Amino acid sequence: MSLIEKLDKIRSPKLQNQRETAVVLSAVEDTLRDQQYGSTPTAYFAALLALLSQSISPSSGVVNKELATSVVYLLDLVTPHVPAPLLRTKFSQILTSIAPVLTNHEIEAPLIRSSIGCLESLLVAQDSAAWALPQAQVSPRRALAGLLVLASDHRPKVRKRAQDAITHVLKSPPPSPSLDHPAADMCAETAMRNLNDVMTANGKKRKKGRGQAQEDHHQPGLMHALQAVKTIAAASGGWPSKKIEPLCQTLMNISKSNNDYLTMAAFEVFEIMFEGMADEFSSSKLPRLMEAITELRPSQDDSQLLPPWIAVVSRGYDVSAQIDPDDTFLKLPDIFEMISGFLTSSSHNIRISASECLISFLVNCVPEKVISEPSVYDEKTLDKVAGLGTSLLSAKYQAAWMEIFSVISALFENLKRRSALRMNEIVSIVGELRSNDSFQGKKQADAVLGKAVEAIGPEAVLDILPLNLAKPRADQPGRAWLLPILRDHVLNTNLAHFKSEFVPLSEAMFQRVIENGANEKTMEIKIFETLVQQIWALLPGYCNLPLDLSTSFDQSFAELLSNLLYKQTELRPDICKALQMLVESNQENLNTETPEENIQRRITKETAKQTIDHLSKFSGNLLAVLFNVYSETLPQYRGFILQCINAYLSITLEQELLETFTRVTSMLEAALADSTSQTQADKQKQSQPKGEKMPPTTHTLMDLVITLSIYLPRSTFPALFSLAALILPQAADPQLQKKAYKLLPRLATSPTGILALQDRNLELQSLLLDSASTATPPCRRDRLAAIAIVTEHLPPSSLHFIPSILSEVVISAKEVNEKARAAAFDLLVLMARKMSQGGTISQSKIPHMPQDAPDANASLEEFFTMVSAGLVGSTPHMVSASITALTRILYEFHGQLALTVIEDLVTTMDLFLTSANREIVRSVLGFAKVTVITLPEAVVKPRLQSLVQGLMSWSREHKAHFRAKVKHIFERMIRRFGFELVDQYCPEGDRKFINNIRKAKERRKRKKETDGDNDDDDEAAANQSKRKTRFESEYDQAIYGSDESESTDDDGSQDHSDTKQGSRRAGGSKTYIVEDSDEPLDLLDRKALAHISSSKPVRGKQAASSRKHKSPKMDADGKLVFGADGDADDGDAMVIDFKERDGGGDVEGTLEEGIGAYVDAIRGRDAVQRGRGGRLKFSNKRDRKGEVEDDGEDGGGAARKSESGSKKSRHGSGRAGGGASQPSSGKGAIPPRKHGRGNEPGRNGGGPKGPKSQRRGLGVGKVRGGRVGKGEVKRR
């Protein structure tokens, strides 16, 4: 921003505190105008200096605070634009004037910040001679020292402005041969002194008492000092070289603190220093810094300081590798050995840090040219690194085997093919460990072997670890577990190895299966079948950029694959994927622009081109085989075959493509002729069961034509379009018609197809218009996609096609199929964009229009007029579709429409809102929501009253979710226009509805405020992710989205995680030795690592004994006894008490989850009763305390009072039986009930004097929250 722009903002102040500054500026400009000095920065500077001496006195300090604040603020704006020589001459005057402000800590922050800005501009303008003056004089060094003090000020804005000023000054050194600023050493020394002083003061405070230490736990002074150090390190190119050692020592001491913020701040300083040394000017400081860091190496077992130190070392050598990769690579063995020694530590954190550091070394410190073209010295260095990696698998490092496996994986990944021979011993050791059944690190070992397969190839790995499957030996274990590893990691290797190693093995395994014949498959036969499938699952990996394809993929191998495709259906997916991979991997390599991938994969673009040419010789025969296999496969299993066909069509020669297309089209035409001549009875005779139904030949051939279409030359397109014209009118076969419509979108994916669509656009328009009457519902979406392709390539002279087809598109907006609706909406938007580009519409060419109809100009408003014509449709369905279509295009183009058009639309929709047809109103509600959300307030507010009243008429309608839709519209309306305005237009009888929305919003707001910050963040992230995935477009979000925020309750998972966190040990982990026999473990054996476990082993006998179950209790009759403790009585469940077998006390336990639940279901308060006529009845009566009363009578016939004693329950029919409770028939059994009308006469019984007792039905017992006591049935 220029000075004029800054001053213009001051001249028109918006805040109260800026008005004084505007007055001062106006006075200065009036003075300059009167004296005719002009409005230059120098003139402003001179006038402001005169005012500065009036407002601030060197002896008295600030004389006029308001004037001083305004003057210094304006000086801060002007000084950066003043010539540097003038600033150097006025340095002493300005510094003396603003010194009282900078040294007085009681001055307000705005004045200090402006003073810092003036001082910054002055210091940047100084030359080398000025910086050479001592700090004791009035010099730049003295001024910079004042800024260093302010850089640790307790006020955040003052501190930030001072740090920014120091950064600017140190990054703008005067011209000199030195790399550093002349004052960099002074700044570093001052910052270090301040940092040490703060650390000493904090140490004294900690010694005084624990409470004092707790108060100063955050140590803000130390944080501010560290921030000042970071500022100087970032500005001075890394930190002055002479001050590196003391800074590193101080930072490492700070890293010992328990305060995470201090530790992070200390390592941010290291990070800033490394970033500053990444350029070639400051790189000379890096060796000294790394030497200083290495000398500060902590103790071997210092779990607090060692991990951060390792992280600093890792970052340092990362920067070193960027500056001097060759020298850093030569140091790799030494630093690798230094860090690998920490893997023997008992602390898990130290081992993790060491392993990550070693992985960082391997990733960053191994140059690419060492792998591609290593020198003699590079070979020696690689040998040392590989030897160090092998030594990590000794028993010395057994506690860190998981971390070591990660390091070895990185070693294979970064040394790549240079790992061959050097790391064979590692493969052997890991393979032996993996073969041991008791080894618990199988997953990590598989990862290592997988990286080894990628680096040195499967052939080298299998030489070291043979499979031993064809001819197993007793002393050599079988390694079938290697097959899945090879499947996932084989690539860029020799295809001949698969032919020589795995094809014979597959034949041997399959021969075992054939020998079994039709006999029942044993487990052994199933294993052989699985091995055959796993072997052929390796083929796609061998076909991923093979090195010897030109020699290995010959006619015999192609015939073998063809025979397998015909005969072995379970191997088809892997073989098709392999054939496809042969083509696509080489095409991808040919099209890539990064040479690094070619270096890593050892395949040049010339080789890839030769490989594709070689494969094209076999493409004709392979396509014939794939076509035949495709026609014999069920539709649900055809996808991978079609992808393989597509790959080989892309490399087939043009002549072969023409011959293939001719054969397929002739067969399709013949099949179409046969299908049309067949009678319906013949088709029914040929029908097959649905599960095994093969599609008609026409469908299969049409799939092949669609796949072929994008690779055909333009000369074949007339035949292609005539074929589509033959199929589209056939409404008897909707699936075939659907495939024909897919032809146009398929052609649009190729440049040749796009040219054909443009050339034959008129022909395609006529075809689509003529076939509209025969289009079936299943093909609606594909037909809309075809129309979209034709519309996209529509020439300006054929815009009459849009109104000709528009009615079909509009009515499709109400399709049941969601994808068809989405296609219709997209097509409407596309048509609107096409119309907005302009042109002429020949209305005489539109169907059902007179021949003399005048032409119309294409525009967006004209398109809206066309769609609006559907509003006068004869059916509600057409009207509703037109409203939906208008809603969609209005949402998309409301910013491009004239206000008059929008106002007319809104007025028209107000009329439809009063319609009695629910289908129409449902569409209008969507339009109303778009109106409220997107249209300008100037359009919506004048019609808000009619809109509110119209919506309120549907707020009481619950069908089709009308009430919920209206409620959501009002929520968005209140959010945008305010509750008062909406409430003003709301009818008096519907105010309750609006108030309910307002109260619900306030409740949600209060709940959100009361929730914790962490929970809010988690819920917000979860809700945001839900919102992103719930709707596919912004239009759907606007129409169907809801504004209500969903909140989830915290179920205590945080407490649970905290408990688990607290239970973890801070130190090292325990390890155990697993012994499978009584023989002692040989720790010198190479397999000893497989017997080391991180979890405590459990012997089989002990595990079995711990799972013993207690025997169940039984009574004298042999019946099971379930106990109850007598304490657990929740008042709702039925509790059954039993006596012990010997009659002592109660048996512990309740039957709430067993018999009690069953009894409660058939006798409890919520049980279903049958009333008069056998109708089901439910009781929901409650007494004053909220408990459900019993509608029946007890067995004695006495009226039972409620617990409050104020009311009597209604009398029933004595459904519990007659008289007193019956004794139980046995101990521990449920007492029997007598069902009937009751034994006693009268009103309360079931006799003839109680006619009212029949109102609840006969013979139905009922218990309300009852309790089966010891041998009796009780009621509450």
Short mmCIF file of N, CA and C in Angstrom, two decimals, residues 1108-1200:
data_model
loop_
_atom_site.label_atom_id
_atom_site.label_comp_id
_atom_site.label_asym_id
_atom_site.label_seq_id
_atom_site.Cartn_x
_atom_site.Cartn_y
_atom_site.Cartn_z
N LYS A 1108 -12.26 -72.84 34.43
CA LYS A 1108 -13.22 -73.76 35.05
C LYS A 1108 -14.48 -73.01 35.43
N HIS A 1109 -15.62 -73.69 35.24
CA HIS A 1109 -16.89 -73.10 35.58
C HIS A 1109 -17.39 -73.68 36.88
N LYS A 1110 -18.09 -72.89 37.63
CA LYS A 1110 -18.71 -73.38 38.85
C LYS A 1110 -19.90 -74.27 38.49
N SER A 1111 -20.05 -75.35 39.26
CA SER A 1111 -21.17 -76.26 39.01
C SER A 1111 -22.47 -75.59 39.44
N PRO A 1112 -23.55 -75.80 38.69
CA PRO A 1112 -24.82 -75.16 39.05
C PRO A 1112 -25.42 -75.80 40.30
N LYS A 1113 -26.23 -74.99 41.01
CA LYS A 1113 -26.90 -75.49 42.21
C LYS A 1113 -28.23 -76.12 41.84
N MET A 1114 -28.57 -77.19 42.55
CA MET A 1114 -29.84 -77.88 42.31
C MET A 1114 -30.53 -78.14 43.63
N ASP A 1115 -31.85 -78.27 43.58
CA ASP A 1115 -32.58 -78.59 44.79
C ASP A 1115 -32.72 -80.11 44.90
N ALA A 1116 -33.55 -80.53 45.89
CA ALA A 1116 -33.69 -81.97 46.14
C ALA A 1116 -34.34 -82.68 44.98
N ASP A 1117 -35.17 -81.98 44.21
CA ASP A 1117 -35.85 -82.60 43.07
C ASP A 1117 -35.02 -82.58 41.80
N GLY A 1118 -33.82 -82.07 41.91
CA GLY A 1118 -32.98 -82.00 40.72
C GLY A 1118 -33.23 -80.80 39.84
N LYS A 1119 -33.99 -79.83 40.35
CA LYS A 1119 -34.26 -78.62 39.58
C LYS A 1119 -33.18 -77.58 39.81
N LEU A 1120 -32.91 -76.78 38.76
CA LEU A 1120 -31.90 -75.73 38.90
C LEU A 1120 -32.38 -74.67 39.86
N VAL A 1121 -31.47 -74.15 40.68
CA VAL A 1121 -31.80 -73.12 41.66
C VAL A 1121 -31.08 -71.85 41.24
N PHE A 1122 -31.84 -70.75 41.06
CA PHE A 1122 -31.27 -69.44 40.73
C PHE A 1122 -31.40 -68.57 41.96
N GLY A 1123 -30.30 -67.97 42.41
CA GLY A 1123 -30.31 -67.24 43.68
C GLY A 1123 -30.64 -65.79 43.50
N ALA A 1124 -30.92 -65.12 44.63
CA ALA A 1124 -31.18 -63.67 44.69
C ALA A 1124 -30.59 -63.15 45.97
N ASP A 1125 -29.94 -61.98 45.88
CA ASP A 1125 -29.30 -61.44 47.07
C ASP A 1125 -30.24 -60.60 47.90
N GLY A 1126 -31.42 -60.36 47.43
CA GLY A 1126 -32.38 -59.60 48.21
C GLY A 1126 -32.17 -58.12 48.22
N ASP A 1127 -31.05 -57.66 47.65
CA ASP A 1127 -30.77 -56.23 47.67
C ASP A 1127 -31.21 -55.56 46.39
N ALA A 1128 -31.10 -56.28 45.31
CA ALA A 1128 -31.36 -55.66 44.00
C ALA A 1128 -32.83 -55.69 43.69
N ASP A 1129 -33.50 -54.68 44.12
CA ASP A 1129 -34.93 -54.54 43.83
C ASP A 1129 -35.15 -53.15 43.30
N ASP A 1130 -35.32 -53.07 42.00
CA ASP A 1130 -35.47 -51.74 41.39
C ASP A 1130 -36.92 -51.30 41.32
N GLY A 1131 -37.83 -52.10 41.83
CA GLY A 1131 -39.22 -51.68 41.83
C GLY A 1131 -39.95 -51.92 40.54
N ASP A 1132 -39.21 -52.25 39.47
CA ASP A 1132 -39.86 -52.45 38.19
C ASP A 1132 -39.83 -53.92 37.78
N ALA A 1133 -38.67 -54.55 37.98
CA ALA A 1133 -38.55 -55.94 37.56
C ALA A 1133 -39.19 -56.85 38.59
N MET A 1134 -39.63 -57.99 38.12
CA MET A 1134 -40.21 -58.97 39.04
C MET A 1134 -39.09 -59.76 39.67
N VAL A 1135 -39.02 -59.78 40.98
CA VAL A 1135 -37.96 -60.46 41.73
C VAL A 1135 -38.54 -61.73 42.32
N ILE A 1136 -37.84 -62.82 42.14
CA ILE A 1136 -38.29 -64.10 42.67
C ILE A 1136 -37.29 -64.57 43.71
N ASP A 1137 -37.74 -64.79 44.91
CA ASP A 1137 -36.88 -65.25 46.00
C ASP A 1137 -37.05 -66.74 46.17
N PHE A 1138 -35.94 -67.40 46.40
CA PHE A 1138 -35.96 -68.83 46.63
C PHE A 1138 -35.26 -69.14 47.94
N LYS A 1139 -35.56 -70.26 48.49
CA LYS A 1139 -34.86 -70.72 49.68
C LYS A 1139 -33.78 -71.71 49.28
N GLU A 1140 -32.77 -71.72 50.10
CA GLU A 1140 -31.70 -72.67 49.83
C GLU A 1140 -32.18 -74.09 50.00
N ARG A 1141 -31.37 -75.01 49.55
CA ARG A 1141 -31.75 -76.41 49.58
C ARG A 1141 -32.00 -76.88 51.01
N ASP A 1142 -31.24 -76.35 51.95
CA ASP A 1142 -31.38 -76.78 53.34
C ASP A 1142 -32.25 -75.85 54.15
N GLY A 1143 -32.85 -74.88 53.53
CA GLY A 1143 -33.75 -73.97 54.22
C GLY A 1143 -33.06 -72.94 55.07
N GLY A 1144 -31.81 -72.65 54.83
CA GLY A 1144 -31.11 -71.66 55.62
C GLY A 1144 -31.45 -70.26 55.21
N GLY A 1145 -30.69 -69.66 54.35
CA GLY A 1145 -30.92 -68.29 53.88
C GLY A 1145 -31.31 -68.28 52.42
N ASP A 1146 -31.34 -67.06 51.87
CA ASP A 1146 -31.70 -66.89 50.46
C ASP A 1146 -30.50 -67.18 49.58
N VAL A 1147 -30.79 -67.74 48.45
CA VAL A 1147 -29.74 -67.95 47.46
C VAL A 1147 -29.50 -66.64 46.71
N GLU A 1148 -28.25 -66.27 46.51
CA GLU A 1148 -27.93 -64.99 45.90
C GLU A 1148 -28.30 -64.98 44.42
N GLY A 1149 -28.74 -63.77 43.94
CA GLY A 1149 -29.04 -63.59 42.52
C GLY A 1149 -30.49 -63.24 42.30
N THR A 1150 -30.78 -62.60 41.15
CA THR A 1150 -32.13 -62.25 40.75
C THR A 1150 -32.38 -62.82 39.36
N LEU A 1151 -33.65 -62.81 38.97
CA LEU A 1151 -34.01 -63.32 37.65
C LEU A 1151 -34.47 -62.21 36.72
N GLU A 1152 -33.87 -61.02 36.85
CA GLU A 1152 -34.27 -59.90 36.00
C GLU A 1152 -33.99 -60.17 34.54
N GLU A 1153 -32.94 -60.92 34.25
CA GLU A 1153 -32.59 -61.18 32.86
C GLU A 1153 -33.12 -62.53 32.38
N GLY A 1154 -33.74 -63.31 33.25
CA GLY A 1154 -34.19 -64.63 32.87
C GLY A 1154 -35.69 -64.78 33.05
N ILE A 1155 -36.06 -65.60 34.06
CA ILE A 1155 -37.47 -65.89 34.26
C ILE A 1155 -38.23 -64.63 34.64
N GLY A 1156 -37.58 -63.75 35.42
CA GLY A 1156 -38.25 -62.53 35.82
C GLY A 1156 -38.67 -61.69 34.64
N ALA A 1157 -37.82 -61.63 33.62
CA ALA A 1157 -38.18 -60.86 32.43
C ALA A 1157 -39.36 -61.48 31.71
N TYR A 1158 -39.39 -62.79 31.66
CA TYR A 1158 -40.50 -63.48 31.00
C TYR A 1158 -41.81 -63.24 31.75
N VAL A 1159 -41.75 -63.40 33.10
CA VAL A 1159 -42.95 -63.18 33.89
C VAL A 1159 -43.43 -61.75 33.77
N ASP A 1160 -42.48 -60.82 33.77
CA ASP A 1160 -42.85 -59.42 33.65
C ASP A 1160 -43.50 -59.13 32.29
N ALA A 1161 -43.06 -59.86 31.27
CA ALA A 1161 -43.61 -59.63 29.94
C ALA A 1161 -45.06 -60.09 29.83
N ILE A 1162 -45.41 -61.19 30.54
CA ILE A 1162 -46.77 -61.70 30.40
C ILE A 1162 -47.68 -61.30 31.54
N ARG A 1163 -47.07 -60.85 32.67
CA ARG A 1163 -47.89 -60.49 33.82
C ARG A 1163 -47.66 -59.05 34.29
N GLY A 1164 -46.63 -58.40 33.78
CA GLY A 1164 -46.22 -57.11 34.31
C GLY A 1164 -47.15 -55.99 33.90
N ARG A 1165 -46.71 -54.79 34.26
CA ARG A 1165 -47.56 -53.61 34.07
C ARG A 1165 -47.77 -53.27 32.60
N ASP A 1166 -46.80 -53.66 31.75
CA ASP A 1166 -46.93 -53.33 30.34
C ASP A 1166 -47.48 -54.50 29.52
N ALA A 1167 -47.99 -55.54 30.20
CA ALA A 1167 -48.50 -56.69 29.47
C ALA A 1167 -49.77 -56.33 28.70
N VAL A 1168 -49.94 -57.01 27.59
CA VAL A 1168 -51.12 -56.79 26.74
C VAL A 1168 -52.30 -57.56 27.32
N GLN A 1169 -53.46 -56.91 27.43
CA GLN A 1169 -54.68 -57.56 27.94
C GLN A 1169 -55.72 -57.62 26.82
N ARG A 1170 -56.63 -58.56 26.98
CA ARG A 1170 -57.72 -58.68 26.03
C ARG A 1170 -59.00 -58.18 26.68
N GLY A 1171 -59.66 -57.29 26.03
CA GLY A 1171 -60.89 -56.74 26.56
C GLY A 1171 -62.11 -57.38 25.93
N ARG A 1172 -63.17 -56.61 25.90
CA ARG A 1172 -64.43 -57.12 25.36
C ARG A 1172 -64.29 -57.39 23.86
N GLY A 1173 -64.76 -58.56 23.48
CA GLY A 1173 -64.66 -58.94 22.08
C GLY A 1173 -63.29 -59.46 21.69
N GLY A 1174 -62.43 -59.67 22.69
CA GLY A 1174 -61.09 -60.18 22.39
C GLY A 1174 -60.13 -59.16 21.86
N ARG A 1175 -60.44 -57.87 21.98
CA ARG A 1175 -59.56 -56.82 21.48
C ARG A 1175 -58.37 -56.62 22.44
N LEU A 1176 -57.25 -56.32 21.87
CA LEU A 1176 -56.06 -56.05 22.69
C LEU A 1176 -56.18 -54.68 23.32
N LYS A 1177 -55.85 -54.60 24.63
CA LYS A 1177 -55.92 -53.33 25.35
C LYS A 1177 -54.63 -53.15 26.14
N PHE A 1178 -54.26 -51.90 26.30
CA PHE A 1178 -53.06 -51.55 27.06
C PHE A 1178 -53.46 -50.59 28.16
N SER A 1179 -52.83 -50.73 29.31
CA SER A 1179 -53.13 -49.87 30.44
C SER A 1179 -52.05 -48.82 30.59
N ASN A 1180 -52.43 -47.56 30.66
CA ASN A 1180 -51.45 -46.48 30.85
C ASN A 1180 -51.85 -45.56 31.99
N LYS A 1181 -52.68 -46.09 32.95
CA LYS A 1181 -53.10 -45.26 34.07
C LYS A 1181 -51.98 -45.10 35.06
N ARG A 1182 -51.90 -43.94 35.65
CA ARG A 1182 -50.84 -43.66 36.62
C ARG A 1182 -51.46 -43.02 37.86
N ASP A 1183 -50.85 -43.32 39.00
CA ASP A 1183 -51.32 -42.68 40.22
C ASP A 1183 -50.61 -41.35 40.39
N ARG A 1184 -50.74 -40.73 41.51
CA ARG A 1184 -50.16 -39.41 41.71
C ARG A 1184 -48.64 -39.44 41.67
N LYS A 1185 -48.07 -40.56 42.04
CA LYS A 1185 -46.61 -40.65 42.03
C LYS A 1185 -46.08 -41.08 40.67
N GLY A 1186 -46.95 -41.18 39.71
CA GLY A 1186 -46.49 -41.50 38.37
C GLY A 1186 -46.39 -42.98 38.11
N GLU A 1187 -46.87 -43.86 39.03
CA GLU A 1187 -46.79 -45.28 38.82
C GLU A 1187 -48.10 -45.78 38.25
N VAL A 1188 -47.98 -46.77 37.37
CA VAL A 1188 -49.17 -47.31 36.72
C VAL A 1188 -49.98 -48.11 37.71
N GLU A 1189 -51.30 -47.84 37.76
CA GLU A 1189 -52.16 -48.59 38.68
C GLU A 1189 -52.65 -49.87 38.02
N ASP A 1190 -52.98 -50.83 38.89
CA ASP A 1190 -53.52 -52.09 38.41
C ASP A 1190 -55.02 -51.95 38.22
N ASP A 1191 -55.46 -52.38 37.04
CA ASP A 1191 -56.89 -52.29 36.77
C ASP A 1191 -57.66 -53.50 37.31
N GLY A 1192 -56.96 -54.54 37.78
CA GLY A 1192 -57.63 -55.75 38.23
C GLY A 1192 -57.69 -55.83 39.74
N GLU A 1193 -58.21 -56.95 40.23
CA GLU A 1193 -58.33 -57.21 41.66
C GLU A 1193 -57.39 -58.32 42.05
N ASP A 1194 -56.99 -58.34 43.33
CA ASP A 1194 -56.18 -59.44 43.80
C ASP A 1194 -57.07 -60.64 44.09
N GLY A 1195 -56.44 -61.76 44.47
CA GLY A 1195 -57.18 -62.98 44.65
C GLY A 1195 -58.20 -62.91 45.76
N GLY A 1196 -57.96 -62.14 46.80
CA GLY A 1196 -58.88 -62.05 47.90
C GLY A 1196 -60.07 -61.22 47.63
N GLY A 1197 -60.08 -60.48 46.56
CA GLY A 1197 -61.22 -59.66 46.20
C GLY A 1197 -61.28 -58.34 46.90
N ALA A 1198 -60.34 -58.01 47.79
CA ALA A 1198 -60.35 -56.73 48.49
C ALA A 1198 -59.82 -55.66 47.57
N ALA A 1199 -60.43 -54.49 47.66
CA ALA A 1199 -59.98 -53.36 46.83
C ALA A 1199 -58.66 -52.87 47.35
N ARG A 1200 -57.64 -52.78 46.42
CA ARG A 1200 -56.31 -52.33 46.81
C ARG A 1200 -56.18 -50.84 46.60
#
